């Protein structure tokens, strides 16, 4: 969450209360810094003071709106400014008139996040992944390549499923052991290597030059979807 406010005491108080409510808070004391932070850190909400040195809150809000739908809670000093602020012209989602109570602030923040969370609910995790000619159906526990069912042993399937759920991430042998074999498995890391070799025989176009389950030297393996 990004808090843009040039009054230090107020900024500190807002930050304190948001953090106490469990939010991670970044601060900016002027408009330009705010814009940079909004683009770089992708906050899930911006608390934005209207009166800022240099670029004011209206302009910051307008510019943020050109590339983001992040909820904006505007802080204003005068009630008569609010029509402009929440109008279509600027695009703030809500406002608070100073002075405001911290409970009110938290209530507004929660409501905005709830609304944006509902609007941006991510699709349910796919239980069927396709990668080239490879199809892994996590729900049915089946995998096929080029339309032909792969006869995977249970641990091979579990290992493949773990890779498929973590595409592009380097997974260490220890992480893989923990995730696929469980913490109480006392085998060593060669177990992982052996199963990776077996899996490669079944899913790689050319097992000696793997392109799906790639070895990352000194670190582990990475599945490239
Ligand atoms: Ca101010």
Short mmCIF file of C-alpha atoms and ligand atoms in Angstrom, two decimals:
data_model
loop_
_atom_site.label_atom_id
_atom_site.label_comp_id
_atom_site.label_asym_id
_atom_site.label_seq_id
_atom_site.Cartn_x
_atom_site.Cartn_y
_atom_site.Cartn_z
CA UNK A 1 0.00 0.00 0.00
CA UNK A 2 1.30 3.44 -0.84
CA UNK A 3 0.70 6.45 1.40
CA UNK A 4 1.31 9.82 -0.28
CA UNK A 5 1.26 12.62 2.25
CA UNK A 6 3.66 15.51 2.83
CA UNK A 7 2.58 16.19 6.40
CA UNK A 8 5.01 14.02 8.28
CA UNK A 9 3.01 13.57 11.45
CA UNK A 10 -0.11 12.57 9.58
CA UNK A 11 1.84 10.26 7.26
CA UNK A 12 3.44 8.55 10.25
CA UNK A 13 0.12 8.14 11.96
CA UNK A 14 -1.56 6.72 8.85
CA UNK A 15 1.33 4.38 8.34
CA UNK A 16 1.31 3.22 11.94
CA UNK A 17 -2.38 2.42 11.85
CA UNK A 18 -2.26 0.65 8.50
CA UNK A 19 0.73 -1.43 9.59
CA UNK A 20 -1.00 -2.33 12.80
CA UNK A 21 -3.86 -3.59 10.68
CA UNK A 22 -1.42 -5.83 8.86
CA UNK A 23 -0.71 -3.84 5.71
CA UNK A 24 2.70 -3.26 4.24
CA UNK A 25 3.15 0.47 3.76
CA UNK A 26 5.38 2.54 1.47
CA UNK A 27 5.52 6.30 1.85
CA UNK A 28 5.95 9.15 -0.59
CA UNK A 29 5.97 12.82 0.38
CA UNK A 30 5.47 14.31 -3.07
CA UNK A 31 3.73 13.58 -6.33
CA UNK A 32 6.68 12.53 -8.46
CA UNK A 33 7.97 10.09 -5.88
CA UNK A 34 4.45 8.74 -5.64
CA UNK A 35 4.24 8.15 -9.39
CA UNK A 36 7.56 6.33 -9.44
CA UNK A 37 6.52 4.15 -6.50
CA UNK A 38 3.12 3.44 -8.06
CA UNK A 39 4.73 2.17 -11.25
CA UNK A 40 7.60 0.32 -9.66
CA UNK A 41 5.98 -1.30 -6.65
CA UNK A 42 2.43 -1.95 -7.88
CA UNK A 43 0.73 -1.11 -4.57
CA UNK A 44 -2.71 -2.66 -4.08
CA UNK A 45 -4.07 0.67 -2.84
CA UNK A 46 -2.95 4.30 -2.75
CA UNK A 47 -3.85 6.73 0.02
CA UNK A 48 -3.29 10.04 -1.73
CA UNK A 49 -3.26 13.50 -0.23
CA UNK A 50 -4.77 16.15 -2.48
CA UNK A 51 -2.50 19.02 -1.50
CA UNK A 52 1.09 18.05 -2.23
CA UNK A 53 4.14 20.13 -3.05
CA UNK A 54 4.81 20.24 -6.77
CA UNK A 55 2.42 17.94 -8.56
CA UNK A 56 -0.85 17.80 -6.63
CA UNK A 57 -2.88 14.74 -5.80
CA UNK A 58 -5.34 15.29 -8.64
CA UNK A 59 -2.58 15.15 -11.21
CA UNK A 60 -0.98 12.14 -9.53
CA UNK A 61 -4.31 10.35 -9.61
CA UNK A 62 -4.90 11.19 -13.26
CA UNK A 63 -1.49 9.90 -14.25
CA UNK A 64 -1.78 6.73 -12.19
CA UNK A 65 -5.12 6.11 -13.89
CA UNK A 66 -3.53 6.08 -17.30
CA UNK A 67 -1.89 2.76 -16.52
CA UNK A 68 -3.54 1.29 -13.45
CA UNK A 69 -6.89 0.58 -11.80
CA UNK A 70 -5.39 0.52 -8.31
CA UNK A 71 -7.94 1.85 -5.79
CA UNK A 72 -7.19 5.43 -4.75
CA UNK A 73 -8.39 6.86 -1.46
CA UNK A 74 -8.00 10.63 -1.64
CA UNK A 75 -7.38 12.76 1.43
CA UNK A 76 -8.78 16.26 1.13
CA UNK A 77 -8.64 19.27 3.40
CA UNK A 78 -11.96 20.74 2.34
CA UNK A 79 -15.29 19.07 1.87
CA UNK A 80 -16.05 21.19 -1.20
CA UNK A 81 -13.16 19.66 -3.12
CA UNK A 82 -14.63 16.21 -2.97
CA UNK A 83 -16.94 16.43 -5.96
CA UNK A 84 -14.04 16.89 -8.30
CA UNK A 85 -11.96 14.24 -6.62
CA UNK A 86 -14.30 11.33 -6.89
CA UNK A 87 -15.73 12.43 -10.19
CA UNK A 88 -14.85 10.71 -13.42
CA UNK A 89 -12.48 13.54 -14.11
CA UNK A 90 -9.84 12.33 -11.70
CA UNK A 91 -10.84 8.80 -10.92
CA UNK A 92 -10.30 8.46 -7.18
CA UNK A 93 -12.42 5.67 -5.72
CA UNK A 94 -13.19 7.27 -2.38
CA UNK A 95 -12.15 10.20 -0.24
CA UNK A 96 -11.76 11.27 3.35
CA UNK A 97 -11.97 14.85 4.52
CA UNK A 98 -9.39 15.98 7.04
CA UNK A 99 -9.42 15.68 9.95
CA UNK A 100 -10.47 12.07 9.92
CA UNK A 101 -10.28 9.29 12.48
CA UNK A 102 -7.97 6.37 11.95
CA UNK A 103 -10.82 3.90 12.37
CA UNK A 104 -12.62 5.58 9.52
CA UNK A 105 -9.49 5.38 7.40
CA UNK A 106 -9.05 1.68 8.09
CA UNK A 107 -12.72 1.01 7.35
CA UNK A 108 -12.46 2.77 3.98
CA UNK A 109 -9.23 0.99 3.11
CA UNK A 110 -10.73 -2.40 3.89
CA UNK A 111 -13.84 -1.65 1.86
CA UNK A 112 -11.83 -0.52 -1.15
CA UNK A 113 -9.59 -3.57 -1.03
CA UNK A 114 -12.61 -5.84 -0.71
CA UNK A 115 -14.20 -4.23 -3.75
CA UNK A 116 -11.08 -4.38 -5.87
CA UNK A 117 -10.40 -7.92 -4.71
CA UNK A 118 -13.82 -8.98 -5.92
CA UNK A 119 -13.32 -7.20 -9.21
CA UNK A 120 -9.93 -8.74 -9.79
CA UNK A 121 -10.49 -12.26 -8.48
CA UNK A 122 -7.94 -14.38 -10.27
CA UNK A 123 -9.23 -17.37 -12.21
CA UNK A 124 -9.14 -20.64 -10.29
CA UNK A 125 -5.83 -22.42 -10.65
CA UNK A 126 -5.80 -24.42 -13.84
CA UNK A 127 -5.79 -28.13 -13.13
CA UNK A 128 -4.90 -28.87 -16.70
CA UNK A 129 -1.67 -27.59 -18.12
CA UNK A 130 -0.61 -27.78 -21.72
CA UNK A 131 2.92 -27.19 -22.81
CA UNK A 132 3.69 -28.01 -26.40
CA UNK A 133 2.58 -31.58 -26.92
CA UNK A 134 2.53 -32.20 -23.17
CA UNK A 135 -0.75 -32.19 -21.25
CA UNK A 136 -0.81 -32.62 -17.49
CA UNK A 137 -4.23 -33.06 -15.93
CA UNK A 138 -3.69 -32.45 -12.24
CA UNK A 139 -7.32 -33.11 -11.41
CA UNK A 140 -7.43 -36.54 -13.00
CA UNK A 141 -3.86 -37.43 -12.22
CA UNK A 142 -3.04 -38.13 -15.87
CA UNK A 143 -0.42 -36.88 -18.23
CA UNK A 144 -0.13 -37.31 -21.94
CA UNK A 145 2.27 -36.37 -24.67
CA UNK A 146 1.21 -35.95 -28.27
CA UNK A 147 -2.20 -37.36 -27.34
CA UNK A 148 -0.70 -40.55 -25.98
CA UNK A 149 -1.05 -41.29 -22.29
CA UNK A 150 2.22 -41.27 -20.37
CA UNK A 151 2.59 -44.19 -18.06
CA UNK A 152 4.01 -42.43 -15.05
CA UNK A 153 4.66 -44.05 -11.73
CA UNK A 154 2.92 -42.24 -8.86
CA UNK A 155 6.07 -40.42 -7.74
CA UNK A 156 6.91 -39.48 -11.32
CA UNK A 157 3.47 -37.95 -11.68
CA UNK A 158 3.75 -36.14 -8.35
CA UNK A 159 7.13 -34.80 -9.39
CA UNK A 160 5.81 -33.66 -12.77
CA UNK A 161 2.78 -32.06 -11.09
CA UNK A 162 5.09 -30.20 -8.72
CA UNK A 163 7.14 -28.89 -11.63
CA UNK A 164 4.02 -27.90 -13.53
CA UNK A 165 2.67 -25.97 -10.57
CA UNK A 166 5.94 -24.03 -10.35
CA UNK A 167 6.84 -23.13 -13.91
CA UNK A 168 9.96 -21.03 -14.38
CA UNK A 169 11.07 -21.40 -10.76
CA UNK A 170 14.34 -22.95 -9.76
CA UNK A 171 13.57 -25.71 -7.27
CA UNK A 172 16.38 -27.13 -5.18
CA UNK A 173 16.61 -30.88 -4.70
CA UNK A 174 15.76 -30.41 -1.01
CA UNK A 175 12.66 -28.40 -1.84
CA UNK A 176 11.58 -31.04 -4.32
CA UNK A 177 12.19 -33.84 -1.81
CA UNK A 178 10.12 -32.03 0.81
CA UNK A 179 7.29 -31.24 -1.57
CA UNK A 180 7.04 -34.56 -3.37
CA UNK A 181 8.36 -37.14 -0.93
CA UNK A 182 7.54 -35.33 2.31
CA UNK A 183 9.62 -34.09 5.19
CA UNK A 184 9.88 -37.52 6.79
CA UNK A 185 11.41 -39.18 3.75
CA UNK A 186 14.96 -40.22 4.49
CA UNK A 187 16.21 -40.78 0.98
CA UNK A 188 18.89 -38.54 -0.38
CA UNK A 189 18.86 -36.02 -3.17
CA UNK A 190 19.88 -38.57 -5.76
CA UNK A 191 16.31 -39.85 -5.53
CA UNK A 192 15.29 -36.59 -7.18
CA UNK A 193 17.94 -36.92 -9.89
CA UNK A 194 16.87 -40.46 -10.69
CA UNK A 195 13.20 -39.51 -10.99
CA UNK A 196 14.03 -36.47 -13.07
CA UNK A 197 15.97 -38.72 -15.42
CA UNK A 198 13.02 -41.09 -15.73
CA UNK A 199 10.63 -38.20 -16.31
CA UNK A 200 12.85 -36.75 -18.98
CA UNK A 201 12.81 -40.06 -20.81
CA UNK A 202 9.04 -39.72 -21.01
CA UNK A 203 8.40 -36.03 -21.58
CA UNK A 204 11.45 -34.56 -23.26
CA UNK A 205 11.63 -34.45 -27.06
CA UNK A 206 15.31 -35.29 -26.71
CA UNK A 207 16.07 -36.54 -23.21
CA UNK A 208 19.85 -35.93 -23.42
CA UNK A 209 19.16 -32.24 -24.18
CA UNK A 210 16.27 -31.48 -21.86
CA UNK A 211 14.25 -28.36 -22.60
CA UNK A 212 11.40 -28.87 -20.12
CA UNK A 213 13.07 -29.98 -16.94
CA UNK A 214 16.24 -27.99 -17.09
CA UNK A 215 19.21 -28.49 -14.77
CA UNK A 216 20.32 -25.26 -13.12
CA UNK A 217 23.88 -25.92 -12.07
CA UNK A 218 24.50 -25.78 -8.35
CA UNK A 219 20.89 -24.90 -7.62
CA UNK A 220 18.46 -27.55 -8.79
CA UNK A 221 15.88 -27.91 -11.55
CA UNK A 222 13.52 -25.63 -13.38
CA UNK A 223 10.42 -26.54 -15.37
CA UNK A 224 9.98 -24.43 -18.46
CA UNK A 225 6.35 -24.41 -19.53
CA1 LIG B 1 -0.74 17.96 2.15
#
